[in-house]
Amino acid sequence: MRPLRNIVILTGAGISAESGIDTFRAADGLWEQHRIEDVATPEGFRRDPALVHRFYDARRAAVQRAKPNPAHRALARLDAEWPGALLIVTQNVDDLHERAGARRLLHMHGELLSALCAACGERHRWTGALGAGPACPGCGCAALRPDVVWFGEMPYGMERIYTALQQADLFVSIGTSGAVYPAAGFVAEARRWGARTLELNLEESEGSALFDETRLGRAGELVPAWVEEVLKA
Ligand code: OAD
């Protein structure tokens, strides 16, 4: 086995569930209450921008009331103490990883606390509502949209992610159903380059068979235990 130096971690909605943030595919999850085509596609936004803004404005407000949980804090500790390369790739649009202190972090699906100007392309930190059509601080146009990657759009940071996966000795997936590509393909990519693969999830996911090891349980318990194990080895 290769010595462990380079770690890539992929996180999904499950890591924020214990902070009170809804996941997508649970029986009472966001995609049971809303149609993906309506609130998570460019076409849906063109059809009914007010509906889309209401959805993300509510989620932006909820995220600011939530707090990082032990899983976020354990990854921040790993980030601070791990001497090798590390990249936390999150599909989550909340800011709980960074509020816990993580620095080597990439938001591949964008961020709720950011607004993207459809006119000038600038991204601006945004904590309030977008529904009222505020002007872009950069160009003055009223063309701000949530800085969230919708279905049919290109995720952020793909080059950096694939480079890290090529160099990874260990790929760890935490709290994601493995239902959405390209993130769902990272495990196969990491394996192709020789990484060991570990999944930490509440239940078996669509991709479980692709991992060398799967540990089932709550992220708030599994992640701190795994981080302790890695830092002690
Ligand atoms: P999902 O809702 O699809 O999956 C969440 C996963 O977390 C499930 O496998 C749960 O079993 C697991 N889970 C729930 N609670 C957990 C806990 N306390 N500890 C550990 N695991 C737990 O969410 P994602 O996989 O993140 O994209 O969804 C991927 C993408 O689909 C999202 O980024 C979003 C969505 O459509 C876009 O909107 C572009």
PDB file of C-alpha atoms and ligand atoms in Angstrom:
ATOM      1  CA  MET A   1       0.000   0.000   0.000  1.00  0.00           C
ATOM      2  CA  ARG A   2       1.214   3.554  -0.776  1.00  0.00           C
ATOM      3  CA  PRO A   3       2.161   5.733   2.197  1.00  0.00           C
ATOM      4  CA  LEU A   4      -0.645   8.142   3.038  1.00  0.00           C
ATOM      5  CA  ARG A   5       0.149  11.721   2.087  1.00  0.00           C
ATOM      6  CA  ASN A   6      -2.484  13.144  -0.218  1.00  0.00           C
ATOM      7  CA  ILE A   7      -6.120  13.102   0.863  1.00  0.00           C
ATOM      8  CA  VAL A   8      -9.203  14.191  -1.079  1.00  0.00           C
ATOM      9  CA  ILE A   9     -12.504  14.388   0.807  1.00  0.00           C
ATOM     10  CA  LEU A  10     -15.898  14.790  -0.856  1.00  0.00           C
ATOM     11  CA  THR A  11     -18.775  15.943   1.329  1.00  0.00           C
ATOM     12  CA  GLY A  12     -22.507  16.088   0.672  1.00  0.00           C
ATOM     13  CA  ALA A  13     -25.708  17.120   2.391  1.00  0.00           C
ATOM     14  CA  GLY A  14     -25.400  14.312   4.971  1.00  0.00           C
ATOM     15  CA  ILE A  15     -22.526  16.078   6.750  1.00  0.00           C
ATOM     16  CA  SER A  16     -24.770  19.083   7.458  1.00  0.00           C
ATOM     17  CA  ALA A  17     -27.884  17.064   8.376  1.00  0.00           C
ATOM     18  CA  GLU A  18     -26.999  17.083  12.090  1.00  0.00           C
ATOM     19  CA  SER A  19     -26.738  20.886  11.876  1.00  0.00           C
ATOM     20  CA  GLY A  20     -30.414  20.943  10.905  1.00  0.00           C
ATOM     21  CA  ILE A  21     -29.962  21.531   7.159  1.00  0.00           C
ATOM     22  CA  ASP A  22     -32.306  19.494   4.951  1.00  0.00           C
ATOM     23  CA  THR A  23     -30.764  16.882   2.671  1.00  0.00           C
ATOM     24  CA  PHE A  24     -32.072  16.456  -0.874  1.00  0.00           C
ATOM     25  CA  ARG A  25     -33.093  12.840  -1.304  1.00  0.00           C
ATOM     26  CA  ALA A  26     -34.456  11.871   2.126  1.00  0.00           C
ATOM     27  CA  ALA A  27     -38.172  10.994   2.302  1.00  0.00           C
ATOM     28  CA  ASP A  28     -38.792  14.507   3.679  1.00  0.00           C
ATOM     29  CA  GLY A  29     -35.865  16.055   1.757  1.00  0.00           C
ATOM     30  CA  LEU A  30     -35.804  19.132  -0.470  1.00  0.00           C
ATOM     31  CA  TRP A  31     -36.472  17.191  -3.669  1.00  0.00           C
ATOM     32  CA  GLU A  32     -39.678  15.756  -2.200  1.00  0.00           C
ATOM     33  CA  GLN A  33     -40.949  19.248  -1.474  1.00  0.00           C
ATOM     34  CA  HIS A  34     -39.752  20.982  -4.663  1.00  0.00           C
ATOM     35  CA  ARG A  35     -39.327  19.963  -8.294  1.00  0.00           C
ATOM     36  CA  ILE A  36     -35.684  20.029  -9.425  1.00  0.00           C
ATOM     37  CA  GLU A  37     -36.767  21.426 -12.825  1.00  0.00           C
ATOM     38  CA  ASP A  38     -38.455  24.380 -11.086  1.00  0.00           C
ATOM     39  CA  VAL A  39     -35.767  25.460  -8.615  1.00  0.00           C
ATOM     40  CA  ALA A  40     -32.457  23.956  -9.749  1.00  0.00           C
ATOM     41  CA  THR A  41     -32.215  24.572 -13.497  1.00  0.00           C
ATOM     42  CA  PRO A  42     -31.509  27.695 -15.604  1.00  0.00           C
ATOM     43  CA  GLU A  43     -34.804  27.046 -17.435  1.00  0.00           C
ATOM     44  CA  GLY A  44     -36.740  27.046 -14.150  1.00  0.00           C
ATOM     45  CA  PHE A  45     -35.115  30.372 -13.208  1.00  0.00           C
ATOM     46  CA  ARG A  46     -36.037  31.934 -16.569  1.00  0.00           C
ATOM     47  CA  ARG A  47     -39.619  30.689 -16.211  1.00  0.00           C
ATOM     48  CA  ASP A  48     -40.218  31.857 -12.636  1.00  0.00           C
ATOM     49  CA  PRO A  49     -37.357  33.811 -11.045  1.00  0.00           C
ATOM     50  CA  ALA A  50     -39.503  34.846  -8.049  1.00  0.00           C
ATOM     51  CA  LEU A  51     -40.114  31.191  -7.090  1.00  0.00           C
ATOM     52  CA  VAL A  52     -36.409  30.352  -7.406  1.00  0.00           C
ATOM     53  CA  HIS A  53     -35.400  33.383  -5.335  1.00  0.00           C
ATOM     54  CA  ARG A  54     -37.927  32.450  -2.621  1.00  0.00           C
ATOM     55  CA  PHE A  55     -36.413  28.943  -2.440  1.00  0.00           C
ATOM     56  CA  TYR A  56     -32.787  30.109  -2.139  1.00  0.00           C
ATOM     57  CA  ASP A  57     -33.580  33.166   0.022  1.00  0.00           C
ATOM     58  CA  ALA A  58     -35.183  30.822   2.580  1.00  0.00           C
ATOM     59  CA  ARG A  59     -32.241  28.436   2.458  1.00  0.00           C
ATOM     60  CA  ARG A  60     -29.739  31.323   2.750  1.00  0.00           C
ATOM     61  CA  ALA A  61     -31.530  32.520   5.891  1.00  0.00           C
ATOM     62  CA  ALA A  62     -31.674  28.982   7.357  1.00  0.00           C
ATOM     63  CA  VAL A  63     -27.967  28.363   6.809  1.00  0.00           C
ATOM     64  CA  GLN A  64     -27.090  31.483   8.773  1.00  0.00           C
ATOM     65  CA  ARG A  65     -29.040  30.136  11.749  1.00  0.00           C
ATOM     66  CA  ALA A  66     -27.278  26.733  11.597  1.00  0.00           C
ATOM     67  CA  LYS A  67     -24.023  25.868  13.346  1.00  0.00           C
ATOM     68  CA  PRO A  68     -21.162  23.547  12.351  1.00  0.00           C
ATOM     69  CA  ASN A  69     -21.385  20.099  13.958  1.00  0.00           C
ATOM     70  CA  PRO A  70     -18.637  17.724  15.193  1.00  0.00           C
ATOM     71  CA  ALA A  71     -18.105  16.364  11.650  1.00  0.00           C
ATOM     72  CA  HIS A  72     -17.329  19.824  10.229  1.00  0.00           C
ATOM     73  CA  ARG A  73     -15.068  20.544  13.193  1.00  0.00           C
ATOM     74  CA  ALA A  74     -13.195  17.256  12.823  1.00  0.00           C
ATOM     75  CA  LEU A  75     -12.452  17.982   9.141  1.00  0.00           C
ATOM     76  CA  ALA A  76     -11.263  21.475  10.076  1.00  0.00           C
ATOM     77  CA  ARG A  77      -8.931  19.887  12.622  1.00  0.00           C
ATOM     78  CA  LEU A  78      -7.624  17.486   9.981  1.00  0.00           C
ATOM     79  CA  ASP A  79      -7.081  20.427   7.624  1.00  0.00           C
ATOM     80  CA  ALA A  80      -5.112  22.292  10.305  1.00  0.00           C
ATOM     81  CA  GLU A  81      -2.994  19.320  11.401  1.00  0.00           C
ATOM     82  CA  TRP A  82      -2.487  17.198   8.277  1.00  0.00           C
ATOM     83  CA  PRO A  83       1.050  17.783   6.921  1.00  0.00           C
ATOM     84  CA  GLY A  84       0.372  16.348   3.456  1.00  0.00           C
ATOM     85  CA  ALA A  85      -1.858  17.610   0.665  1.00  0.00           C
ATOM     86  CA  LEU A  86      -5.551  17.800   1.477  1.00  0.00           C
ATOM     87  CA  LEU A  87      -8.578  19.040  -0.417  1.00  0.00           C
ATOM     88  CA  ILE A  88     -12.119  19.093   0.939  1.00  0.00           C
ATOM     89  CA  VAL A  89     -14.460  19.221  -2.035  1.00  0.00           C
ATOM     90  CA  THR A  90     -17.983  19.978  -0.923  1.00  0.00           C
ATOM     91  CA  GLN A  91     -21.189  19.710  -2.900  1.00  0.00           C
ATOM     92  CA  ASN A  92     -22.826  21.719  -0.135  1.00  0.00           C
ATOM     93  CA  VAL A  93     -23.755  25.339  -0.619  1.00  0.00           C
ATOM     94  CA  ASP A  94     -23.757  26.113   3.113  1.00  0.00           C
ATOM     95  CA  ASP A  95     -20.705  27.675   4.786  1.00  0.00           C
ATOM     96  CA  LEU A  96     -20.424  25.268   7.716  1.00  0.00           C
ATOM     97  CA  HIS A  97     -17.029  23.845   6.692  1.00  0.00           C
ATOM     98  CA  GLU A  98     -15.412  27.279   6.628  1.00  0.00           C
ATOM     99  CA  ARG A  99     -17.184  28.408   9.807  1.00  0.00           C
ATOM    100  CA  ALA A 100     -15.709  25.335  11.505  1.00  0.00           C
ATOM    101  CA  GLY A 101     -12.287  26.551  10.307  1.00  0.00           C
ATOM    102  CA  ALA A 102     -11.562  24.513   7.155  1.00  0.00           C
ATOM    103  CA  ARG A 103      -9.320  26.327   4.675  1.00  0.00           C
ATOM    104  CA  ARG A 104      -8.374  23.814   1.971  1.00  0.00           C
ATOM    105  CA  LEU A 105     -11.949  23.788   0.700  1.00  0.00           C
ATOM    106  CA  LEU A 106     -13.637  23.954  -2.677  1.00  0.00           C
ATOM    107  CA  HIS A 107     -17.391  24.571  -3.147  1.00  0.00           C
ATOM    108  CA  MET A 108     -18.014  22.697  -6.405  1.00  0.00           C
ATOM    109  CA  HIS A 109     -21.769  23.491  -6.444  1.00  0.00           C
ATOM    110  CA  GLY A 110     -21.361  27.161  -5.481  1.00  0.00           C
ATOM    111  CA  GLU A 111     -22.359  28.974  -2.298  1.00  0.00           C
ATOM    112  CA  LEU A 112     -25.627  30.241  -0.854  1.00  0.00           C
ATOM    113  CA  LEU A 113     -23.834  33.210   0.696  1.00  0.00           C
ATOM    114  CA  SER A 114     -22.731  34.420  -2.701  1.00  0.00           C
ATOM    115  CA  ALA A 115     -24.589  36.114  -5.543  1.00  0.00           C
ATOM    116  CA  LEU A 116     -23.564  35.798  -9.169  1.00  0.00           C
ATOM    117  CA  CYS A 117     -24.249  38.634 -11.582  1.00  0.00           C
ATOM    118  CA  ALA A 118     -25.671  37.249 -14.824  1.00  0.00           C
ATOM    119  CA  ALA A 119     -24.668  40.510 -16.553  1.00  0.00           C
ATOM    120  CA  CYS A 120     -21.004  41.009 -15.548  1.00  0.00           C
ATOM    121  CA  GLY A 121     -20.142  37.552 -14.150  1.00  0.00           C
ATOM    122  CA  GLU A 122     -18.843  38.898 -10.822  1.00  0.00           C
ATOM    123  CA  ARG A 123     -19.501  37.012  -7.598  1.00  0.00           C
ATOM    124  CA  HIS A 124     -20.341  38.952  -4.437  1.00  0.00           C
ATOM    125  CA  ARG A 125     -20.720  37.795  -0.848  1.00  0.00           C
ATOM    126  CA  TRP A 126     -24.448  37.969  -0.122  1.00  0.00           C
ATOM    127  CA  THR A 127     -26.227  37.359   3.175  1.00  0.00           C
ATOM    128  CA  GLY A 128     -29.628  38.956   2.487  1.00  0.00           C
ATOM    129  CA  ALA A 129     -32.449  38.205   0.070  1.00  0.00           C
ATOM    130  CA  LEU A 130     -32.132  38.365  -3.712  1.00  0.00           C
ATOM    131  CA  GLY A 131     -35.860  38.253  -4.413  1.00  0.00           C
ATOM    132  CA  ALA A 132     -36.346  42.027  -4.459  1.00  0.00           C
ATOM    133  CA  GLY A 133     -33.912  42.374  -7.391  1.00  0.00           C
ATOM    134  CA  PRO A 134     -31.033  44.298  -5.766  1.00  0.00           C
ATOM    135  CA  ALA A 135     -28.394  45.922  -8.007  1.00  0.00           C
ATOM    136  CA  CYS A 136     -25.054  44.210  -8.593  1.00  0.00           C
ATOM    137  CA  PRO A 137     -22.377  46.064  -6.558  1.00  0.00           C
ATOM    138  CA  GLY A 138     -20.034  45.636  -9.544  1.00  0.00           C
ATOM    139  CA  CYS A 139     -22.005  46.780 -12.600  1.00  0.00           C
ATOM    140  CA  GLY A 140     -25.252  48.117 -11.160  1.00  0.00           C
ATOM    141  CA  CYS A 141     -27.490  45.777 -13.172  1.00  0.00           C
ATOM    142  CA  ALA A 142     -30.404  44.047 -11.446  1.00  0.00           C
ATOM    143  CA  ALA A 143     -29.239  40.672 -12.719  1.00  0.00           C
ATOM    144  CA  LEU A 144     -28.097  38.884  -9.569  1.00  0.00           C
ATOM    145  CA  ARG A 145     -28.872  35.184  -9.230  1.00  0.00           C
ATOM    146  CA  PRO A 146     -27.971  32.627  -6.549  1.00  0.00           C
ATOM    147  CA  ASP A 147     -24.334  31.549  -7.016  1.00  0.00           C
ATOM    148  CA  VAL A 148     -25.416  27.932  -6.998  1.00  0.00           C
ATOM    149  CA  VAL A 149     -24.600  25.469  -9.762  1.00  0.00           C
ATOM    150  CA  TRP A 150     -27.825  24.227 -11.332  1.00  0.00           C
ATOM    151  CA  PHE A 151     -28.418  21.049 -13.310  1.00  0.00           C
ATOM    152  CA  GLY A 152     -26.975  21.523 -16.779  1.00  0.00           C
ATOM    153  CA  GLU A 153     -24.287  23.981 -15.540  1.00  0.00           C
ATOM    154  CA  MET A 154     -20.575  23.343 -15.046  1.00  0.00           C
ATOM    155  CA  PRO A 155     -19.485  22.845 -11.414  1.00  0.00           C
ATOM    156  CA  TYR A 156     -16.674  25.025 -10.078  1.00  0.00           C
ATOM    157  CA  GLY A 157     -13.052  23.927  -9.804  1.00  0.00           C
ATOM    158  CA  MET A 158     -13.145  20.747 -11.909  1.00  0.00           C
ATOM    159  CA  GLU A 159      -9.530  21.033 -13.062  1.00  0.00           C
ATOM    160  CA  ARG A 160      -8.252  21.435  -9.531  1.00  0.00           C
ATOM    161  CA  ILE A 161     -10.414  18.533  -8.343  1.00  0.00           C
ATOM    162  CA  TYR A 162      -9.254  16.102 -11.039  1.00  0.00           C
ATOM    163  CA  THR A 163      -5.613  17.037 -10.427  1.00  0.00           C
ATOM    164  CA  ALA A 164      -6.069  16.341  -6.708  1.00  0.00           C
ATOM    165  CA  LEU A 165      -7.814  13.016  -7.461  1.00  0.00           C
ATOM    166  CA  GLN A 166      -4.916  11.947  -9.681  1.00  0.00           C
ATOM    167  CA  GLN A 167      -2.494  12.573  -6.821  1.00  0.00           C
ATOM    168  CA  ALA A 168      -4.677  11.186  -4.036  1.00  0.00           C
ATOM    169  CA  ASP A 169      -3.557   8.287  -1.856  1.00  0.00           C
ATOM    170  CA  LEU A 170      -6.913   8.273  -0.099  1.00  0.00           C
ATOM    171  CA  PHE A 171     -10.355   9.409  -1.256  1.00  0.00           C
ATOM    172  CA  VAL A 172     -13.064   9.754   1.385  1.00  0.00           C
ATOM    173  CA  SER A 173     -16.731  10.378   0.632  1.00  0.00           C
ATOM    174  CA  ILE A 174     -18.910  11.676   3.464  1.00  0.00           C
ATOM    175  CA  GLY A 175     -22.700  12.054   3.566  1.00  0.00           C
ATOM    176  CA  THR A 176     -23.511  11.930  -0.119  1.00  0.00           C
ATOM    177  CA  SER A 177     -25.930   9.676  -1.990  1.00  0.00           C
ATOM    178  CA  GLY A 178     -23.681   9.415  -5.053  1.00  0.00           C
ATOM    179  CA  ALA A 179     -26.622  10.322  -7.263  1.00  0.00           C
ATOM    180  CA  VAL A 180     -25.248  13.419  -8.998  1.00  0.00           C
ATOM    181  CA  TYR A 181     -22.381  13.551 -11.490  1.00  0.00           C
ATOM    182  CA  PRO A 182     -19.627  14.570 -11.829  1.00  0.00           C
ATOM    183  CA  ALA A 183     -19.149  14.181  -8.038  1.00  0.00           C
ATOM    184  CA  ALA A 184     -20.532  10.636  -8.124  1.00  0.00           C
ATOM    185  CA  GLY A 185     -17.704   9.707 -10.516  1.00  0.00           C
ATOM    186  CA  PHE A 186     -14.864  10.875  -8.242  1.00  0.00           C
ATOM    187  CA  VAL A 187     -14.542   7.515  -6.486  1.00  0.00           C
ATOM    188  CA  ALA A 188     -13.919   5.696  -9.775  1.00  0.00           C
ATOM    189  CA  GLU A 189     -11.480   8.397 -10.886  1.00  0.00           C
ATOM    190  CA  ALA A 190      -9.535   8.203  -7.595  1.00  0.00           C
ATOM    191  CA  ARG A 191      -9.363   4.384  -7.856  1.00  0.00           C
ATOM    192  CA  ARG A 192      -8.138   4.617 -11.438  1.00  0.00           C
ATOM    193  CA  TRP A 193      -5.103   6.541 -10.141  1.00  0.00           C
ATOM    194  CA  GLY A 194      -4.495   4.066  -7.327  1.00  0.00           C
ATOM    195  CA  ALA A 195      -6.112   5.727  -4.296  1.00  0.00           C
ATOM    196  CA  ARG A 196      -7.694   3.781  -1.464  1.00  0.00           C
ATOM    197  CA  THR A 197     -11.355   4.707  -1.062  1.00  0.00           C
ATOM    198  CA  LEU A 198     -13.514   5.053   2.050  1.00  0.00           C
ATOM    199  CA  GLU A 199     -17.174   5.968   2.393  1.00  0.00           C
ATOM    200  CA  LEU A 200     -18.745   7.360   5.584  1.00  0.00           C
ATOM    201  CA  ASN A 201     -22.523   7.549   5.249  1.00  0.00           C
ATOM    202  CA  LEU A 202     -25.721   6.951   7.163  1.00  0.00           C
ATOM    203  CA  GLU A 203     -26.782   4.184   4.814  1.00  0.00           C
ATOM    204  CA  GLU A 204     -25.480   2.373   1.746  1.00  0.00           C
ATOM    205  CA  SER A 205     -25.353   4.771  -1.204  1.00  0.00           C
ATOM    206  CA  GLU A 206     -25.654   4.239  -4.947  1.00  0.00           C
ATOM    207  CA  GLY A 207     -21.870   4.089  -5.137  1.00  0.00           C
ATOM    208  CA  SER A 208     -21.094   1.946  -2.068  1.00  0.00           C
ATOM    209  CA  ALA A 209     -19.913  -1.028  -4.127  1.00  0.00           C
ATOM    210  CA  LEU A 210     -17.125   1.126  -5.600  1.00  0.00           C
ATOM    211  CA  PHE A 211     -15.447   1.829  -2.254  1.00  0.00           C
ATOM    212  CA  ASP A 212     -12.770  -0.313  -0.589  1.00  0.00           C
ATOM    213  CA  GLU A 213     -14.544   0.290   2.703  1.00  0.00           C
ATOM    214  CA  THR A 214     -17.909   1.714   3.797  1.00  0.00           C
ATOM    215  CA  ARG A 215     -18.665   2.700   7.400  1.00  0.00           C
ATOM    216  CA  LEU A 216     -22.324   3.297   8.195  1.00  0.00           C
ATOM    217  CA  GLY A 217     -23.481   5.761  10.839  1.00  0.00           C
ATOM    218  CA  ARG A 218     -23.948   9.451  11.608  1.00  0.00           C
ATOM    219  CA  ALA A 219     -21.298  11.814  10.283  1.00  0.00           C
ATOM    220  CA  GLY A 220     -21.103  13.516  13.685  1.00  0.00           C
ATOM    221  CA  GLU A 221     -19.743  10.284  15.132  1.00  0.00           C
ATOM    222  CA  LEU A 222     -17.952   8.608  12.211  1.00  0.00           C
ATOM    223  CA  VAL A 223     -15.959  11.609  11.020  1.00  0.00           C
ATOM    224  CA  PRO A 224     -14.326  12.599  14.345  1.00  0.00           C
ATOM    225  CA  ALA A 225     -13.396   8.925  14.927  1.00  0.00           C
ATOM    226  CA  TRP A 226     -11.875   8.602  11.453  1.00  0.00           C
ATOM    227  CA  VAL A 227      -9.926  11.889  11.793  1.00  0.00           C
ATOM    228  CA  GLU A 228      -8.530  10.741  15.125  1.00  0.00           C
ATOM    229  CA  GLU A 229      -7.450   7.482  13.482  1.00  0.00           C
ATOM    230  CA  VAL A 230      -5.703   9.250  10.565  1.00  0.00           C
ATOM    231  CA  LEU A 231      -3.888  11.762  12.755  1.00  0.00           C
ATOM    232  CA  LYS A 232      -2.664   9.038  15.126  1.00  0.00           C
ATOM    233  CA  ALA A 233      -1.377   6.677  12.420  1.00  0.00           C
TER     234      ALA A 233
HETATM  235  P1  OAD B   1     -28.486  13.663  -0.863  1.00  0.00           P
HETATM  236  O1  OAD B   1     -29.674  14.195  -0.151  1.00  0.00           O
HETATM  237  O2  OAD B   1     -28.699  13.084  -2.214  1.00  0.00           O
HETATM  238  O3  OAD B   1     -27.771  12.534   0.012  1.00  0.00           O
HETATM  239  C1  OAD B   1     -27.447  12.745   1.357  1.00  0.00           C
HETATM  240  C2  OAD B   1     -26.778  11.487   1.886  1.00  0.00           C
HETATM  241  O4  OAD B   1     -26.388  11.741   3.220  1.00  0.00           O
HETATM  242  C3  OAD B   1     -27.688  10.246   1.905  1.00  0.00           C
HETATM  243  O5  OAD B   1     -27.001   9.134   1.359  1.00  0.00           O
HETATM  244  C4  OAD B   1     -27.998  10.057   3.395  1.00  0.00           C
HETATM  245  O6  OAD B   1     -28.127   8.687   3.744  1.00  0.00           O
HETATM  246  C5  OAD B   1     -26.763  10.642   4.035  1.00  0.00           C
HETATM  247  N1  OAD B   1     -26.997  11.169   5.394  1.00  0.00           N
HETATM  248  C6  OAD B   1     -28.104  11.738   5.907  1.00  0.00           C
HETATM  249  N2  OAD B   1     -27.918  12.104   7.176  1.00  0.00           N
HETATM  250  C7  OAD B   1     -26.644  11.749   7.501  1.00  0.00           C
HETATM  251  C8  OAD B   1     -25.856  11.845   8.688  1.00  0.00           C
HETATM  252  N3  OAD B   1     -26.318  12.394   9.813  1.00  0.00           N
HETATM  253  N4  OAD B   1     -24.582  11.385   8.642  1.00  0.00           N
HETATM  254  C9  OAD B   1     -24.082  10.824   7.502  1.00  0.00           C
HETATM  255  N5  OAD B   1     -24.791  10.699   6.374  1.00  0.00           N
HETATM  256  C10 OAD B   1     -26.054  11.153   6.358  1.00  0.00           C
HETATM  257  O7  OAD B   1     -27.405  14.840  -0.903  1.00  0.00           O
HETATM  258  P2  OAD B   1     -26.096  14.973  -1.815  1.00  0.00           P
HETATM  259  O8  OAD B   1     -25.519  13.641  -2.102  1.00  0.00           O
HETATM  260  O9  OAD B   1     -25.238  16.000  -1.196  1.00  0.00           O
HETATM  261  O10 OAD B   1     -26.874  19.543  -6.179  1.00  0.00           O
HETATM  262  O11 OAD B   1     -26.709  15.562  -3.138  1.00  0.00           O
HETATM  263  C11 OAD B   1     -25.848  15.851  -4.208  1.00  0.00           C
HETATM  264  C12 OAD B   1     -26.361  17.027  -4.987  1.00  0.00           C
HETATM  265  O12 OAD B   1     -27.716  16.777  -5.380  1.00  0.00           O
HETATM  266  C13 OAD B   1     -26.463  18.314  -4.200  1.00  0.00           C
HETATM  267  O13 OAD B   1     -25.237  19.013  -4.118  1.00  0.00           O
HETATM  268  C14 OAD B   1     -27.480  19.085  -4.963  1.00  0.00           C
HETATM  269  C15 OAD B   1     -28.492  17.983  -5.197  1.00  0.00           C
HETATM  270  O14 OAD B   1     -29.317  18.127  -6.300  1.00  0.00           O
HETATM  271  C16 OAD B   1     -27.382  20.587  -6.839  1.00  0.00           C
HETATM  272  O15 OAD B   1     -28.382  21.179  -6.467  1.00  0.00           O
HETATM  273  C17 OAD B   1     -26.616  20.929  -8.069  1.00  0.00           C
END
